[in-house]
Amino acid sequence: QQPVQSPQAVILREGEDAVINCSSSKALYSVHWYRQKHGEAPVFLMILLKGGEQKGHEKISASFNEKKQQSSLYLTASQLSYSGTYFCGTQGGSGSNYKLTFGKGTLLTVNP
Amino acid sequence: KAGVTQTPRYLIKTRGQQVTLSCSPISGHRSVSWYQQTPGQGLQFLFEYFSETQRNKGNFPGRFSGRQFSNSRSEMNVSTLELGDSALYLCASSLGPGEYKYFGAGTRLSVL
């Protein structure tokens, strides 16, 4: 089942902060975050695993609330290069089903 | 290290034809996933292969099929093409199921 992302779009000025949320109706094993710039392939940002383990870019911050099946991506002091569409992907259950299902994306625009 | 390579980059087909897309994963990666991307729908999961076995399948009709070879390269086939199959098809590779993924640039399929 496809996770729900919010907001669908956000516009920032350089230096401002943003939070992108991802929620699922099913128990989650992991949450992945990717960013896709226009005309390019999605790029991995971070993976958050049940139990608290995280792997990803040092400058990216995210949280994973296992009980609420929710994750949030925190973008602080945004830069122009942060512009793009952010996708969260979720893997459910015990982790034995590795199917990664993505949300519809959040379009982030950072203006000078 | 070479990235994920998808060929061809662009395809134009007519309704009723069939098409085969190819994906070469990053060296050492044994898992390959396929996604369909259309405007507003995000990344729709098609299937995932690991060690030549299909591990997961999305909610697509049987016209969509795939396979993985012993060298981890994967192909995706769509038979009896429909107008609605026009999309960007993305391949992603990872060390194993559940690991973060590296995406290829995609194959843009247009069905006329």
Short mmCIF file of C-alpha atoms in Angstrom, two decimals:
data_model
loop_
_atom_site.label_atom_id
_atom_site.label_comp_id
_atom_site.label_asym_id
_atom_site.label_seq_id
_atom_site.Cartn_x
_atom_site.Cartn_y
_atom_site.Cartn_z
CA GLN A 1 0.00 0.00 0.00
CA GLN A 2 1.34 3.38 -1.09
CA PRO A 3 2.55 5.66 1.73
CA VAL A 4 1.07 9.15 1.94
CA GLN A 5 3.37 12.14 1.74
CA SER A 6 2.65 15.68 2.89
CA PRO A 7 2.81 18.36 1.83
CA GLN A 8 2.47 17.72 -1.90
CA ALA A 9 4.53 20.82 -2.64
CA VAL A 10 6.45 23.45 -0.72
CA ILE A 11 8.23 26.63 -1.75
CA LEU A 12 11.07 28.01 0.34
CA ARG A 13 13.54 30.83 0.25
CA GLU A 14 17.17 29.92 0.60
CA GLY A 15 18.05 29.40 4.25
CA GLU A 16 14.56 28.40 5.36
CA ASP A 17 13.65 25.04 6.87
CA ALA A 18 11.16 22.43 5.73
CA VAL A 19 9.70 19.17 6.97
CA ILE A 20 8.34 16.46 4.69
CA ASN A 21 6.17 13.77 6.22
CA CYS A 22 5.49 10.20 5.20
CA SER A 23 2.86 7.96 6.76
CA SER A 24 1.69 4.43 6.24
CA SER A 25 -1.36 2.47 7.35
CA LYS A 26 0.76 -0.65 7.81
CA ALA A 27 3.50 -1.57 10.26
CA LEU A 28 6.83 -0.61 8.80
CA TYR A 29 10.21 -2.27 8.75
CA SER A 30 12.05 0.58 7.08
CA VAL A 31 11.63 3.96 5.43
CA HIS A 32 13.77 5.18 2.55
CA TRP A 33 14.11 8.76 1.32
CA TYR A 34 15.15 9.73 -2.20
CA ARG A 35 15.40 13.01 -4.09
CA GLN A 36 14.82 13.36 -7.80
CA LYS A 37 15.81 16.45 -9.71
CA HIS A 38 14.00 17.25 -12.92
CA GLY A 39 15.11 14.95 -15.72
CA GLU A 40 17.39 12.93 -13.47
CA ALA A 41 17.27 9.62 -11.65
CA PRO A 42 16.19 9.46 -8.00
CA VAL A 43 19.14 9.62 -5.60
CA PHE A 44 19.29 7.89 -2.23
CA LEU A 45 19.26 10.18 0.80
CA MET A 46 18.59 8.06 3.85
CA ILE A 47 17.24 4.76 5.13
CA LEU A 48 15.71 4.42 8.59
CA LEU A 49 15.27 0.95 10.02
CA LYS A 50 13.02 -0.44 12.69
CA GLY A 51 15.01 -0.41 15.88
CA GLY A 52 16.66 2.92 15.25
CA GLU A 53 19.46 2.26 12.78
CA GLN A 54 19.99 4.94 10.14
CA LYS A 55 22.18 5.13 7.09
CA GLY A 56 22.51 8.11 4.86
CA HIS A 57 24.00 11.48 4.10
CA GLU A 58 25.41 13.35 7.06
CA LYS A 59 23.65 16.58 6.20
CA ILE A 60 20.22 14.98 6.02
CA SER A 61 18.15 14.50 9.13
CA ALA A 62 15.11 12.27 9.48
CA SER A 63 13.02 10.54 12.09
CA PHE A 64 11.04 7.30 12.15
CA ASN A 65 8.19 6.74 14.57
CA GLU A 66 7.61 2.99 14.43
CA LYS A 67 4.47 3.08 16.55
CA LYS A 68 2.77 5.66 14.35
CA GLN A 69 4.21 4.29 11.09
CA GLN A 70 5.46 7.73 10.25
CA SER A 71 8.69 9.30 9.10
CA SER A 72 9.73 12.90 8.65
CA LEU A 73 12.58 14.38 6.61
CA TYR A 74 14.07 17.60 7.95
CA LEU A 75 15.71 20.02 5.58
CA THR A 76 17.42 22.83 7.45
CA ALA A 77 19.03 25.97 6.11
CA SER A 78 17.87 24.99 2.63
CA GLN A 79 20.08 25.59 -0.38
CA LEU A 80 19.14 26.00 -4.03
CA SER A 81 20.49 22.50 -4.64
CA TYR A 82 17.81 21.04 -2.37
CA SER A 83 15.16 21.67 -5.02
CA GLY A 84 13.57 18.56 -6.42
CA THR A 85 10.93 15.97 -5.72
CA TYR A 86 11.34 13.98 -2.52
CA PHE A 87 10.01 10.44 -2.34
CA CYS A 88 9.62 8.27 0.68
CA GLY A 89 9.57 4.52 0.21
CA THR A 90 8.36 2.06 2.78
CA GLN A 91 8.96 -1.61 3.46
CA GLY A 92 6.44 -3.31 5.65
CA GLY A 93 6.17 -6.02 8.23
CA SER A 94 9.05 -8.04 9.52
CA GLY A 95 11.29 -7.09 6.69
CA SER A 96 11.07 -10.43 4.95
CA ASN A 97 8.98 -8.77 2.28
CA TYR A 98 11.43 -6.33 0.82
CA LYS A 99 9.00 -4.66 -1.55
CA LEU A 100 9.74 -0.95 -1.47
CA THR A 101 6.63 1.11 -2.14
CA PHE A 102 6.98 4.82 -2.85
CA GLY A 103 4.68 7.73 -2.14
CA LYS A 104 3.66 10.21 -4.82
CA GLY A 105 6.37 12.66 -3.88
CA THR A 106 6.76 16.15 -2.46
CA LEU A 107 7.94 18.87 -4.82
CA LEU A 108 10.36 21.21 -3.04
CA THR A 109 11.33 24.49 -4.66
CA VAL A 110 14.02 26.65 -3.12
CA ASN A 111 14.22 30.19 -4.43
CA PRO A 112 17.06 32.69 -3.96
CA LYS B 1 32.49 2.46 -10.49
CA ALA B 2 29.92 2.47 -13.29
CA GLY B 3 26.36 3.26 -12.31
CA VAL B 4 23.15 1.55 -13.28
CA THR B 5 22.81 1.45 -17.05
CA GLN B 6 19.47 1.30 -18.79
CA THR B 7 19.00 0.82 -22.50
CA PRO B 8 17.55 2.15 -24.60
CA ARG B 9 17.00 5.63 -23.21
CA TYR B 10 14.04 6.37 -25.45
CA LEU B 11 11.54 4.19 -27.25
CA ILE B 12 8.57 4.92 -29.44
CA LYS B 13 6.17 2.07 -30.08
CA THR B 14 2.63 1.68 -31.33
CA ARG B 15 -0.29 0.04 -29.58
CA GLY B 16 -0.21 -3.72 -29.69
CA GLN B 17 3.53 -4.02 -30.07
CA GLN B 18 5.82 -5.43 -27.43
CA VAL B 19 8.98 -3.97 -25.96
CA THR B 20 11.99 -5.17 -23.98
CA LEU B 21 13.96 -2.89 -21.69
CA SER B 22 17.38 -3.72 -20.32
CA CYS B 23 19.11 -2.88 -17.05
CA SER B 24 22.71 -3.51 -16.05
CA PRO B 25 23.18 -3.08 -12.29
CA ILE B 26 26.21 -1.78 -10.49
CA SER B 27 28.94 -4.39 -10.31
CA GLY B 28 28.41 -6.59 -7.26
CA HIS B 29 24.74 -5.70 -6.88
CA ARG B 30 22.50 -8.74 -7.01
CA SER B 31 19.10 -7.13 -6.56
CA VAL B 32 17.29 -5.30 -9.36
CA SER B 33 13.94 -3.54 -9.04
CA TRP B 34 11.77 -1.96 -11.72
CA TYR B 35 9.48 1.03 -11.32
CA GLN B 36 7.06 2.86 -13.58
CA GLN B 37 6.98 6.62 -13.18
CA THR B 38 4.16 8.77 -14.53
CA PRO B 39 3.27 12.39 -13.68
CA GLY B 40 1.40 12.61 -10.42
CA GLN B 41 1.69 8.90 -9.58
CA GLY B 42 5.18 8.76 -8.25
CA LEU B 43 7.11 5.54 -8.55
CA GLN B 44 4.93 2.49 -9.05
CA PHE B 45 6.62 -0.78 -8.12
CA LEU B 46 6.69 -3.39 -10.88
CA PHE B 47 8.89 -6.22 -9.59
CA GLU B 48 12.13 -7.07 -7.87
CA TYR B 49 14.65 -9.78 -8.67
CA PHE B 50 17.40 -11.21 -6.53
CA SER B 51 19.71 -13.99 -7.64
CA GLU B 52 17.59 -14.64 -10.73
CA THR B 53 14.41 -15.11 -8.67
CA GLN B 54 11.46 -12.75 -8.60
CA ARG B 55 11.10 -11.73 -4.96
CA ASN B 56 8.18 -9.34 -5.22
CA LYS B 57 5.65 -8.21 -7.77
CA GLY B 58 3.54 -5.07 -7.92
CA ASN B 59 -0.05 -4.67 -9.06
CA PHE B 60 0.49 -4.63 -12.78
CA PRO B 61 -1.19 -6.86 -15.36
CA GLY B 62 0.50 -9.98 -16.65
CA ARG B 63 1.55 -8.09 -19.78
CA PHE B 64 4.44 -6.83 -17.66
CA SER B 65 7.10 -9.42 -17.05
CA GLY B 66 10.75 -9.54 -16.24
CA ARG B 67 13.71 -11.74 -15.65
CA GLN B 68 17.19 -11.62 -14.24
CA PHE B 69 20.25 -13.33 -15.62
CA SER B 70 23.12 -15.00 -13.80
CA ASN B 71 25.24 -11.84 -14.19
CA SER B 72 22.46 -9.88 -12.42
CA ARG B 73 21.46 -8.01 -15.56
CA SER B 74 17.73 -7.73 -15.87
CA GLU B 75 15.20 -7.28 -18.63
CA MET B 76 11.63 -6.11 -18.49
CA ASN B 77 9.11 -6.97 -21.17
CA VAL B 78 5.75 -5.38 -21.90
CA SER B 79 3.53 -7.14 -24.39
CA THR B 80 0.49 -5.80 -26.23
CA LEU B 81 1.34 -2.20 -25.47
CA GLU B 82 -1.42 0.22 -24.51
CA LEU B 83 -1.42 4.02 -24.60
CA GLY B 84 -1.39 4.06 -20.80
CA ASP B 85 1.94 2.26 -20.73
CA SER B 86 3.66 5.47 -21.80
CA ALA B 87 5.94 6.30 -18.90
CA LEU B 88 9.48 6.50 -17.61
CA TYR B 89 10.64 3.05 -16.56
CA LEU B 90 13.31 3.11 -13.89
CA CYS B 91 15.57 0.31 -12.84
CA ALA B 92 17.30 0.31 -9.47
CA SER B 93 20.01 -1.95 -8.15
CA SER B 94 21.13 -2.74 -4.64
CA LEU B 95 23.45 -5.16 -2.89
CA GLY B 96 20.47 -7.13 -1.72
CA PRO B 97 16.75 -6.88 -1.07
CA GLY B 98 15.97 -4.20 1.47
CA GLU B 99 19.16 -2.27 0.89
CA TYR B 100 19.15 1.28 -0.41
CA LYS B 101 18.97 1.54 -4.15
CA TYR B 102 20.84 3.20 -6.96
CA PHE B 103 18.61 4.21 -9.85
CA GLY B 104 19.38 4.28 -13.53
CA ALA B 105 18.46 7.21 -15.75
CA GLY B 106 15.44 5.33 -17.05
CA THR B 107 13.91 4.38 -20.36
CA ARG B 108 11.22 6.75 -21.60
CA LEU B 109 8.60 4.75 -23.47
CA SER B 110 6.05 6.47 -25.66
CA VAL B 111 3.17 4.41 -27.02
CA LEU B 112 1.36 5.94 -29.98
#
